[in-house]
């Protein structure tokens, strides 16, 4: 399935955050990258991006991203980006002639919503809109959000000025090419270039369907596989190999992520990230791993508490470095005398990607107490 993403607007309300709205970072990752990664989690890899304002900046970024993610990106130019978003959608008419996913570059969502929406049994000439039924959400800007009134699985009315409504438009759509015809008709009859106007036209004929998105409680309050898959997607091997200090960058993103969760729900959700990190890297936290380099080597400095001072095992396989060894701890029973405390031993491992530009057949490892230093010679 093809995915059309609208990324042509100026984004004046976010101007203080950055000059190109699609490239404004959220927790260190640009908005449009988050949208694309959320879609690729459902197996979609064919993207059509409508660009306009600061289009070359967006194109340059997406050219690099497409190579990293192994996706196809076709750019569609909208030189009249000042018009409403329906006009940007219409620009894709000559490119897409089959059912497609329609998204906005600045609308973030749980990937599970896309995965469910693309399975909707769509009839020819219909569209489906992902709607949020939590109309009492205090985070929603009622002056800006597009409201919908739904009944029996159908969109009956849509618009920002609705006084009677029971949901919000989330900017997630499954469309047939009928949406292009509806936009053209609204444009010719009313000079209306809004997407909502075209949807209202389809709704009047019973062709606009309602699809309830995953509840907010799932998006923010559940520790499930979706969270792990999103973290896997964001912090993939390319993230580590493209950053000069990836673990330091990860720790900064983690801190911002936790603050955002805490401000939203009063819970930092540190357990989601920490359990994922332990599973992926074998334990510890990003703050215990430092990456540095000089003219000859790339180094990983790893702190492992209670590490026994003995030879460590290191393996390089499938682009991953794995070290393993033994941790030894004393009993925590304070009533025991010092010389009678028991010792408990366990094994550990840490794994992380091999950086670009190094010879992974000549890995060196040094140990100084609880500090392990891995040296990877640069290829010259």
mmCIF file of C-alpha atoms in Angstrom:
data_model
loop_
_atom_site.group_PDB
_atom_site.id
_atom_site.type_symbol
_atom_site.label_atom_id
_atom_site.label_comp_id
_atom_site.label_asym_id
_atom_site.label_seq_id
_atom_site.Cartn_x
_atom_site.Cartn_y
_atom_site.Cartn_z
ATOM 1 C CA UNK A 1 0.000 0.000 0.000
ATOM 2 C CA UNK A 2 1.121 3.532 -0.763
ATOM 3 C CA UNK A 3 1.300 6.240 1.889
ATOM 4 C CA UNK A 4 0.761 9.916 1.074
ATOM 5 C CA UNK A 5 2.148 12.401 3.607
ATOM 6 C CA UNK A 6 1.384 16.116 3.468
ATOM 7 C CA UNK A 7 4.497 18.112 4.392
ATOM 8 C CA UNK A 8 4.051 21.316 2.392
ATOM 9 C CA UNK A 9 2.854 23.856 4.954
ATOM 10 C CA UNK A 10 4.773 26.556 6.770
ATOM 11 C CA UNK A 11 3.649 25.712 10.293
ATOM 12 C CA UNK A 12 3.440 29.274 11.588
ATOM 13 C CA UNK A 13 2.284 28.170 15.051
ATOM 14 C CA UNK A 14 5.507 26.194 15.503
ATOM 15 C CA UNK A 15 7.743 28.871 14.024
ATOM 16 C CA UNK A 16 9.516 29.393 17.362
ATOM 17 C CA UNK A 17 10.529 25.704 17.336
ATOM 18 C CA UNK A 18 12.004 25.591 13.836
ATOM 19 C CA UNK A 19 11.638 27.003 10.338
ATOM 20 C CA UNK A 20 10.535 23.730 8.727
ATOM 21 C CA UNK A 21 7.601 22.125 10.531
ATOM 22 C CA UNK A 22 8.189 18.545 9.294
ATOM 23 C CA UNK A 23 11.772 18.703 10.579
ATOM 24 C CA UNK A 24 10.992 20.035 14.065
ATOM 25 C CA UNK A 25 12.310 17.427 16.529
ATOM 26 C CA UNK A 26 10.200 15.785 19.219
ATOM 27 C CA UNK A 27 12.386 13.982 21.762
ATOM 28 C CA UNK A 28 15.270 14.376 19.342
ATOM 29 C CA UNK A 29 13.528 12.908 16.278
ATOM 30 C CA UNK A 30 11.962 15.061 13.500
ATOM 31 C CA UNK A 31 8.178 14.954 13.253
ATOM 32 C CA UNK A 32 8.105 13.497 9.755
ATOM 33 C CA UNK A 33 10.603 10.783 10.667
ATOM 34 C CA UNK A 34 8.379 9.728 13.562
ATOM 35 C CA UNK A 35 5.393 9.540 11.201
ATOM 36 C CA UNK A 36 7.305 7.491 8.629
ATOM 37 C CA UNK A 37 8.732 5.085 11.200
ATOM 38 C CA UNK A 38 5.273 4.558 12.679
ATOM 39 C CA UNK A 39 4.015 3.601 9.214
ATOM 40 C CA UNK A 40 6.907 1.282 8.357
ATOM 41 C CA UNK A 41 6.048 -0.687 11.501
ATOM 42 C CA UNK A 42 2.984 -1.869 9.521
ATOM 43 C CA UNK A 43 5.091 -3.014 6.575
ATOM 44 C CA UNK A 44 4.481 -0.005 4.305
ATOM 45 C CA UNK A 45 7.595 1.175 2.456
ATOM 46 C CA UNK A 46 6.280 3.199 -0.513
ATOM 47 C CA UNK A 47 5.871 6.882 0.369
ATOM 48 C CA UNK A 48 4.660 9.918 -1.560
ATOM 49 C CA UNK A 49 5.582 13.175 0.157
ATOM 50 C CA UNK A 50 4.038 16.504 -0.854
ATOM 51 C CA UNK A 51 6.568 19.253 -0.156
ATOM 52 C CA UNK A 52 6.322 23.018 -0.535
ATOM 53 C CA UNK A 53 7.654 25.483 2.014
ATOM 54 C CA UNK A 54 11.364 24.790 2.682
ATOM 55 C CA UNK A 55 10.896 21.829 0.376
ATOM 56 C CA UNK A 56 14.571 21.329 -0.426
ATOM 57 C CA UNK A 57 15.429 20.973 3.262
ATOM 58 C CA UNK A 58 12.722 18.354 3.666
ATOM 59 C CA UNK A 59 13.838 16.557 0.499
ATOM 60 C CA UNK A 60 17.480 16.453 1.616
ATOM 61 C CA UNK A 61 16.530 15.011 4.985
ATOM 62 C CA UNK A 62 14.174 12.406 3.513
ATOM 63 C CA UNK A 63 16.671 11.350 0.848
ATOM 64 C CA UNK A 64 19.051 10.359 3.638
ATOM 65 C CA UNK A 65 16.287 8.802 5.746
ATOM 66 C CA UNK A 66 15.024 6.688 2.847
ATOM 67 C CA UNK A 67 18.473 5.153 2.449
ATOM 68 C CA UNK A 68 18.736 4.403 6.158
ATOM 69 C CA UNK A 69 15.297 2.803 6.341
ATOM 70 C CA UNK A 70 15.290 1.127 2.931
ATOM 71 C CA UNK A 71 12.072 2.811 1.796
ATOM 72 C CA UNK A 72 10.975 4.391 -1.473
ATOM 73 C CA UNK A 73 10.144 8.108 -1.414
ATOM 74 C CA UNK A 74 8.549 9.992 -4.307
ATOM 75 C CA UNK A 75 8.413 13.769 -3.942
ATOM 76 C CA UNK A 76 5.438 15.800 -5.168
ATOM 77 C CA UNK A 77 5.904 19.562 -5.418
ATOM 78 C CA UNK A 78 3.208 22.003 -4.319
ATOM 79 C CA UNK A 79 4.325 25.536 -5.154
ATOM 80 C CA UNK A 80 1.001 26.867 -3.863
ATOM 81 C CA UNK A 81 1.590 25.599 -0.350
ATOM 82 C CA UNK A 82 -0.201 28.617 1.166
ATOM 83 C CA UNK A 83 -3.505 27.020 0.184
ATOM 84 C CA UNK A 84 -5.339 24.593 2.466
ATOM 85 C CA UNK A 85 -4.188 20.990 2.853
ATOM 86 C CA UNK A 86 -6.770 19.629 0.426
ATOM 87 C CA UNK A 87 -4.836 21.270 -2.398
ATOM 88 C CA UNK A 88 -1.694 19.364 -1.393
ATOM 89 C CA UNK A 89 -3.671 16.115 -1.407
ATOM 90 C CA UNK A 90 -4.975 16.922 -4.880
ATOM 91 C CA UNK A 91 -1.400 17.282 -6.156
ATOM 92 C CA UNK A 92 -1.023 13.510 -5.733
ATOM 93 C CA UNK A 93 -3.858 12.671 -8.141
ATOM 94 C CA UNK A 94 -1.559 11.765 -11.013
ATOM 95 C CA UNK A 95 0.584 9.555 -8.795
ATOM 96 C CA UNK A 96 -1.874 7.324 -6.935
ATOM 97 C CA UNK A 97 -4.782 5.403 -8.473
ATOM 98 C CA UNK A 98 -5.459 2.834 -5.751
ATOM 99 C CA UNK A 99 -6.423 2.815 -2.047
ATOM 100 C CA UNK A 100 -3.796 4.624 0.014
ATOM 101 C CA UNK A 101 -2.970 5.831 3.491
ATOM 102 C CA UNK A 102 -3.127 9.610 3.958
ATOM 103 C CA UNK A 103 -1.253 11.275 6.825
ATOM 104 C CA UNK A 104 -0.046 14.676 7.971
ATOM 105 C CA UNK A 105 3.661 15.239 8.652
ATOM 106 C CA UNK A 106 2.925 16.810 12.043
ATOM 107 C CA UNK A 107 0.366 14.319 13.423
ATOM 108 C CA UNK A 108 1.892 11.732 15.757
ATOM 109 C CA UNK A 109 0.136 8.472 16.559
ATOM 110 C CA UNK A 110 0.570 4.970 17.908
ATOM 111 C CA UNK A 111 1.571 2.615 15.036
ATOM 112 C CA UNK A 112 -1.181 0.204 16.068
ATOM 113 C CA UNK A 113 -3.720 2.685 14.678
ATOM 114 C CA UNK A 114 -2.265 2.465 11.183
ATOM 115 C CA UNK A 115 -1.987 -1.303 11.423
ATOM 116 C CA UNK A 116 -5.709 -1.543 12.179
ATOM 117 C CA UNK A 117 -6.834 1.134 9.737
ATOM 118 C CA UNK A 118 -5.192 -0.437 6.675
ATOM 119 C CA UNK A 119 -7.165 -3.627 7.368
ATOM 120 C CA UNK A 120 -10.490 -1.776 7.166
ATOM 121 C CA UNK A 121 -12.739 -3.285 4.435
ATOM 122 C CA UNK A 122 -12.842 -0.215 2.204
ATOM 123 C CA UNK A 123 -15.479 -0.021 -0.537
ATOM 124 C CA UNK A 124 -14.790 1.659 -3.854
ATOM 125 C CA UNK A 125 -15.476 5.389 -3.587
ATOM 126 C CA UNK A 126 -15.198 5.444 0.218
ATOM 127 C CA UNK A 127 -12.739 6.862 2.719
ATOM 128 C CA UNK A 128 -12.152 6.064 6.389
ATOM 129 C CA UNK A 129 -11.168 8.599 9.042
ATOM 130 C CA UNK A 130 -9.418 7.753 12.288
ATOM 131 C CA UNK A 131 -11.360 9.581 15.000
ATOM 132 C CA UNK A 132 -10.607 10.264 18.649
ATOM 133 C CA UNK A 133 -13.702 9.850 20.828
ATOM 134 C CA UNK A 134 -12.159 11.425 23.925
ATOM 135 C CA UNK A 135 -13.792 14.820 23.455
ATOM 136 C CA UNK A 136 -12.989 15.822 27.047
ATOM 137 C CA UNK A 137 -9.231 15.497 26.649
ATOM 138 C CA UNK A 138 -7.757 18.631 28.306
ATOM 139 C CA UNK A 139 -4.752 18.521 25.955
ATOM 140 C CA UNK A 140 -6.878 19.174 22.860
ATOM 141 C CA UNK A 141 -7.000 22.754 21.569
ATOM 142 C CA UNK A 142 -10.699 23.180 20.849
ATOM 143 C CA UNK A 143 -10.038 26.338 18.859
ATOM 144 C CA UNK A 144 -7.903 24.452 16.366
ATOM 145 C CA UNK A 145 -8.992 20.806 16.298
ATOM 146 C CA UNK A 146 -11.248 19.561 13.496
ATOM 147 C CA UNK A 147 -14.426 18.166 15.029
ATOM 148 C CA UNK A 148 -16.603 15.348 13.716
ATOM 149 C CA UNK A 149 -20.095 14.098 14.365
ATOM 150 C CA UNK A 150 -20.426 10.368 13.751
ATOM 151 C CA UNK A 151 -23.414 8.060 13.713
ATOM 152 C CA UNK A 152 -23.640 4.320 13.049
ATOM 153 C CA UNK A 153 -20.056 4.118 11.837
ATOM 154 C CA UNK A 154 -20.409 7.037 9.430
ATOM 155 C CA UNK A 155 -19.068 10.581 9.433
ATOM 156 C CA UNK A 156 -22.106 12.852 9.254
ATOM 157 C CA UNK A 157 -20.474 16.248 9.779
ATOM 158 C CA UNK A 158 -16.910 17.545 9.930
ATOM 159 C CA UNK A 159 -15.444 20.979 10.586
ATOM 160 C CA UNK A 160 -13.709 23.180 13.120
ATOM 161 C CA UNK A 161 -16.851 25.144 13.883
ATOM 162 C CA UNK A 162 -19.198 22.270 14.773
ATOM 163 C CA UNK A 163 -21.163 22.928 17.953
ATOM 164 C CA UNK A 164 -22.486 19.370 18.134
ATOM 165 C CA UNK A 165 -19.745 16.751 17.862
ATOM 166 C CA UNK A 166 -18.681 13.421 19.361
ATOM 167 C CA UNK A 167 -15.129 13.042 18.112
ATOM 168 C CA UNK A 168 -12.030 14.669 16.680
ATOM 169 C CA UNK A 169 -10.340 14.174 13.324
ATOM 170 C CA UNK A 170 -6.866 12.696 14.006
ATOM 171 C CA UNK A 171 -5.397 13.287 10.550
ATOM 172 C CA UNK A 172 -5.159 9.550 9.812
ATOM 173 C CA UNK A 173 -7.103 8.497 6.703
ATOM 174 C CA UNK A 174 -7.541 5.481 4.468
ATOM 175 C CA UNK A 175 -8.637 6.763 1.071
ATOM 176 C CA UNK A 176 -9.634 5.721 -2.405
ATOM 177 C CA UNK A 177 -9.014 8.042 -5.383
ATOM 178 C CA UNK A 178 -12.557 9.317 -4.771
ATOM 179 C CA UNK A 179 -10.995 11.867 -2.422
ATOM 180 C CA UNK A 180 -9.326 13.562 -5.403
ATOM 181 C CA UNK A 181 -12.636 13.938 -7.234
ATOM 182 C CA UNK A 182 -14.279 15.344 -4.115
ATOM 183 C CA UNK A 183 -11.532 17.959 -3.689
ATOM 184 C CA UNK A 184 -11.802 18.963 -7.355
ATOM 185 C CA UNK A 185 -15.558 19.384 -7.051
ATOM 186 C CA UNK A 186 -15.308 21.533 -3.912
ATOM 187 C CA UNK A 187 -12.616 23.612 -5.594
ATOM 188 C CA UNK A 188 -14.614 24.217 -8.766
ATOM 189 C CA UNK A 189 -17.948 24.880 -7.054
ATOM 190 C CA UNK A 190 -16.892 26.751 -3.909
ATOM 191 C CA UNK A 191 -13.186 27.570 -4.391
ATOM 192 C CA UNK A 192 -12.692 25.423 -1.285
ATOM 193 C CA UNK A 193 -9.273 23.763 -0.917
ATOM 194 C CA UNK A 194 -9.819 22.281 2.548
ATOM 195 C CA UNK A 195 -9.674 18.542 3.043
ATOM 196 C CA UNK A 196 -12.608 18.803 5.445
ATOM 197 C CA UNK A 197 -14.767 20.276 2.683
ATOM 198 C CA UNK A 198 -14.106 17.283 0.444
ATOM 199 C CA UNK A 199 -14.790 14.865 3.298
ATOM 200 C CA UNK A 200 -18.085 16.616 4.046
ATOM 201 C CA UNK A 201 -19.058 16.113 0.408
ATOM 202 C CA UNK A 202 -18.313 12.391 0.653
ATOM 203 C CA UNK A 203 -20.097 12.220 4.012
ATOM 204 C CA UNK A 204 -23.251 13.674 2.453
ATOM 205 C CA UNK A 205 -23.356 10.637 0.163
ATOM 206 C CA UNK A 206 -22.555 8.125 2.917
ATOM 207 C CA UNK A 207 -19.007 7.525 1.690
ATOM 208 C CA UNK A 208 -17.063 8.722 4.763
ATOM 209 C CA UNK A 209 -16.578 6.038 7.401
ATOM 210 C CA UNK A 210 -15.635 6.362 11.058
ATOM 211 C CA UNK A 211 -12.809 4.342 12.635
ATOM 212 C CA UNK A 212 -12.129 4.789 16.340
ATOM 213 C CA UNK A 213 -8.434 5.076 17.192
ATOM 214 C CA UNK A 214 -6.741 3.318 20.099
ATOM 215 C CA UNK A 215 -7.762 5.003 23.372
ATOM 216 C CA UNK A 216 -5.417 7.493 24.965
ATOM 217 C CA UNK A 217 -4.938 5.187 27.961
ATOM 218 C CA UNK A 218 -3.174 2.712 25.705
ATOM 219 C CA UNK A 219 -1.038 5.367 24.084
ATOM 220 C CA UNK A 220 0.363 6.644 27.360
ATOM 221 C CA UNK A 221 -0.253 4.148 30.126
ATOM 222 C CA UNK A 222 0.473 0.640 28.905
ATOM 223 C CA UNK A 223 3.835 -1.082 28.755
ATOM 224 C CA UNK A 224 3.341 -3.368 25.787
ATOM 225 C CA UNK A 225 5.072 -4.604 22.665
ATOM 226 C CA UNK A 226 4.163 -1.464 20.755
ATOM 227 C CA UNK A 227 6.414 0.586 23.002
ATOM 228 C CA UNK A 228 9.286 -1.860 22.498
ATOM 229 C CA UNK A 229 8.844 -1.934 18.731
ATOM 230 C CA UNK A 230 8.813 1.858 18.587
ATOM 231 C CA UNK A 231 12.032 2.043 20.599
ATOM 232 C CA UNK A 232 13.598 -0.620 18.370
ATOM 233 C CA UNK A 233 12.621 1.442 15.349
ATOM 234 C CA UNK A 234 13.872 4.781 16.674
ATOM 235 C CA UNK A 235 17.120 3.455 18.167
ATOM 236 C CA UNK A 236 18.116 1.155 15.323
ATOM 237 C CA UNK A 237 21.670 0.336 14.243
ATOM 238 C CA UNK A 238 21.777 3.366 11.957
ATOM 239 C CA UNK A 239 21.045 5.617 14.930
ATOM 240 C CA UNK A 240 24.147 4.315 16.703
ATOM 241 C CA UNK A 241 26.343 4.422 13.647
ATOM 242 C CA UNK A 242 25.306 7.919 12.579
ATOM 243 C CA UNK A 243 25.800 9.593 15.961
ATOM 244 C CA UNK A 244 29.191 10.608 17.312
ATOM 245 C CA UNK A 245 28.110 9.839 20.888
ATOM 246 C CA UNK A 246 25.006 7.645 20.461
ATOM 247 C CA UNK A 247 24.592 6.550 24.073
ATOM 248 C CA UNK A 248 24.900 10.108 25.350
ATOM 249 C CA UNK A 249 22.314 11.179 22.771
ATOM 250 C CA UNK A 250 20.098 8.271 23.804
ATOM 251 C CA UNK A 251 20.314 9.297 27.457
ATOM 252 C CA UNK A 252 19.256 12.856 26.563
ATOM 253 C CA UNK A 253 16.316 11.553 24.540
ATOM 254 C CA UNK A 254 15.382 9.202 27.378
ATOM 255 C CA UNK A 255 15.325 12.083 29.864
ATOM 256 C CA UNK A 256 13.152 14.211 27.581
ATOM 257 C CA UNK A 257 10.875 11.251 26.947
ATOM 258 C CA UNK A 258 10.418 10.615 30.653
ATOM 259 C CA UNK A 259 9.679 14.284 31.351
ATOM 260 C CA UNK A 260 7.052 14.327 28.612
ATOM 261 C CA UNK A 261 5.301 11.241 29.994
ATOM 262 C CA UNK A 262 5.459 12.638 33.517
ATOM 263 C CA UNK A 263 3.993 15.986 32.518
ATOM 264 C CA UNK A 264 1.170 14.195 30.709
ATOM 265 C CA UNK A 265 0.189 11.502 33.190
ATOM 266 C CA UNK A 266 2.212 12.015 36.366
ATOM 267 C CA UNK A 267 4.216 8.856 35.628
ATOM 268 C CA UNK A 268 7.676 9.046 34.082
ATOM 269 C CA UNK A 269 7.315 5.572 32.537
ATOM 270 C CA UNK A 270 11.002 4.941 33.087
ATOM 271 C CA UNK A 271 10.256 1.228 33.267
ATOM 272 C CA UNK A 272 9.319 1.091 29.579
ATOM 273 C CA UNK A 273 12.656 2.429 28.420
ATOM 274 C CA UNK A 274 14.777 0.691 31.053
ATOM 275 C CA UNK A 275 13.304 -2.759 30.436
ATOM 276 C CA UNK A 276 13.758 -2.282 26.678
ATOM 277 C CA UNK A 277 17.372 -1.168 27.160
ATOM 278 C CA UNK A 278 18.149 -4.146 29.388
ATOM 279 C CA UNK A 279 16.681 -6.549 26.847
ATOM 280 C CA UNK A 280 18.486 -4.984 23.877
ATOM 281 C CA UNK A 281 21.887 -4.330 25.439
ATOM 282 C CA UNK A 282 22.050 -6.889 28.233
ATOM 283 C CA UNK A 283 21.599 -4.543 31.185
ATOM 284 C CA UNK A 284 22.838 -1.255 32.579
ATOM 285 C CA UNK A 285 21.711 2.096 31.240
ATOM 286 C CA UNK A 286 22.890 4.531 28.550
ATOM 287 C CA UNK A 287 24.821 6.570 31.112
ATOM 288 C CA UNK A 288 27.152 3.609 31.733
ATOM 289 C CA UNK A 289 28.327 3.483 28.103
ATOM 290 C CA UNK A 290 30.436 6.191 26.475
ATOM 291 C CA UNK A 291 31.665 6.319 22.894
ATOM 292 C CA UNK A 292 34.683 8.376 21.875
ATOM 293 C CA UNK A 293 37.300 8.369 19.150
ATOM 294 C CA UNK A 294 40.685 9.661 18.091
ATOM 295 C CA UNK A 295 42.592 9.518 14.816
ATOM 296 C CA UNK A 296 43.210 5.775 15.088
ATOM 297 C CA UNK A 297 40.430 4.173 17.138
ATOM 298 C CA UNK A 298 36.775 4.268 18.117
ATOM 299 C CA UNK A 299 36.338 3.445 21.808
ATOM 300 C CA UNK A 300 33.479 2.139 23.917
ATOM 301 C CA UNK A 301 33.959 2.873 27.629
ATOM 302 C CA UNK A 302 31.601 0.660 29.622
ATOM 303 C CA UNK A 303 31.054 0.715 33.377
ATOM 304 C CA UNK A 304 29.870 -2.607 34.836
ATOM 305 C CA UNK A 305 29.309 -2.598 38.580
ATOM 306 C CA UNK A 306 30.805 -5.462 40.628
ATOM 307 C CA UNK A 307 32.730 -6.769 37.638
ATOM 308 C CA UNK A 308 35.242 -9.473 38.553
ATOM 309 C CA UNK A 309 38.768 -8.603 37.426
ATOM 310 C CA UNK A 310 39.309 -11.469 35.064
ATOM 311 C CA UNK A 311 39.526 -12.115 31.350
ATOM 312 C CA UNK A 312 36.420 -11.093 29.443
ATOM 313 C CA UNK A 313 35.011 -12.814 26.403
ATOM 314 C CA UNK A 314 34.318 -10.709 23.311
ATOM 315 C CA UNK A 315 32.626 -11.758 20.088
ATOM 316 C CA UNK A 316 31.779 -9.926 16.882
ATOM 317 C CA UNK A 317 28.999 -11.390 14.771
ATOM 318 C CA UNK A 318 26.407 -9.998 12.346
ATOM 319 C CA UNK A 319 27.513 -6.425 12.970
ATOM 320 C CA UNK A 320 27.174 -6.705 16.753
ATOM 321 C CA UNK A 321 29.837 -6.637 19.464
ATOM 322 C CA UNK A 322 29.039 -8.774 22.509
ATOM 323 C CA UNK A 323 31.132 -8.913 25.666
ATOM 324 C CA UNK A 324 30.448 -11.266 28.558
ATOM 325 C CA UNK A 325 31.965 -11.978 31.958
ATOM 326 C CA UNK A 326 31.181 -12.458 35.631
ATOM 327 C CA UNK A 327 29.695 -10.150 38.265
ATOM 328 C CA UNK A 328 30.342 -10.930 41.934
ATOM 329 C CA UNK A 329 28.419 -9.343 44.811
ATOM 330 C CA UNK A 330 28.679 -9.652 48.578
ATOM 331 C CA UNK A 331 25.685 -10.545 50.701
ATOM 332 C CA UNK A 332 23.733 -7.472 51.771
ATOM 333 C CA UNK A 333 22.965 -8.937 55.209
ATOM 334 C CA UNK A 334 24.265 -6.262 57.575
ATOM 335 C CA UNK A 335 24.206 -8.635 60.551
ATOM 336 C CA UNK A 336 26.858 -10.822 58.955
ATOM 337 C CA UNK A 337 30.390 -10.137 59.972
ATOM 338 C CA UNK A 338 32.616 -8.864 57.226
ATOM 339 C CA UNK A 339 34.666 -12.046 57.010
ATOM 340 C CA UNK A 340 31.630 -14.308 56.928
ATOM 341 C CA UNK A 341 29.629 -12.628 54.183
ATOM 342 C CA UNK A 342 28.647 -14.761 51.250
ATOM 343 C CA UNK A 343 29.508 -13.937 47.656
ATOM 344 C CA UNK A 344 27.061 -14.305 44.790
ATOM 345 C CA UNK A 345 28.251 -14.643 41.207
ATOM 346 C CA UNK A 346 26.347 -14.195 37.970
ATOM 347 C CA UNK A 347 27.222 -13.773 34.330
ATOM 348 C CA UNK A 348 26.500 -10.708 32.223
ATOM 349 C CA UNK A 349 26.621 -9.624 28.611
ATOM 350 C CA UNK A 350 26.481 -6.330 26.755
ATOM 351 C CA UNK A 351 25.784 -5.991 23.034
ATOM 352 C CA UNK A 352 25.856 -3.011 20.682
ATOM 353 C CA UNK A 353 26.376 -2.291 16.960
ATOM 354 C CA UNK A 354 29.787 -2.130 15.343
ATOM 355 C CA UNK A 355 30.397 1.521 14.305
ATOM 356 C CA UNK A 356 30.932 2.420 10.670
ATOM 357 C CA UNK A 357 34.478 2.699 9.343
ATOM 358 C CA UNK A 358 36.236 0.290 11.729
ATOM 359 C CA UNK A 359 37.934 -3.072 11.312
ATOM 360 C CA UNK A 360 35.822 -5.402 13.447
ATOM 361 C CA UNK A 361 38.297 -8.266 12.984
ATOM 362 C CA UNK A 362 40.863 -6.479 15.164
ATOM 363 C CA UNK A 363 38.820 -5.585 18.224
ATOM 364 C CA UNK A 364 40.835 -5.003 21.404
ATOM 365 C CA UNK A 365 39.562 -5.050 24.975
ATOM 366 C CA UNK A 366 41.075 -3.701 28.195
ATOM 367 C CA UNK A 367 39.759 -3.841 31.744
ATOM 368 C CA UNK A 368 40.445 -1.564 34.686
ATOM 369 C CA UNK A 369 38.324 -2.660 37.633
ATOM 370 C CA UNK A 370 34.687 -1.993 36.779
ATOM 371 C CA UNK A 371 35.605 -0.158 33.585
ATOM 372 C CA UNK A 372 35.876 -2.008 30.274
ATOM 373 C CA UNK A 373 37.409 -0.315 27.234
ATOM 374 C CA UNK A 374 36.756 -1.693 23.754
ATOM 375 C CA UNK A 375 39.051 -0.387 21.004
ATOM 376 C CA UNK A 376 38.124 -0.694 17.336
ATOM 377 C CA UNK A 377 40.812 0.397 14.840
ATOM 378 C CA UNK A 378 39.664 2.731 12.102
ATOM 379 C CA UNK A 379 39.968 1.650 8.492
ATOM 380 C CA UNK A 380 42.359 3.989 6.705
#
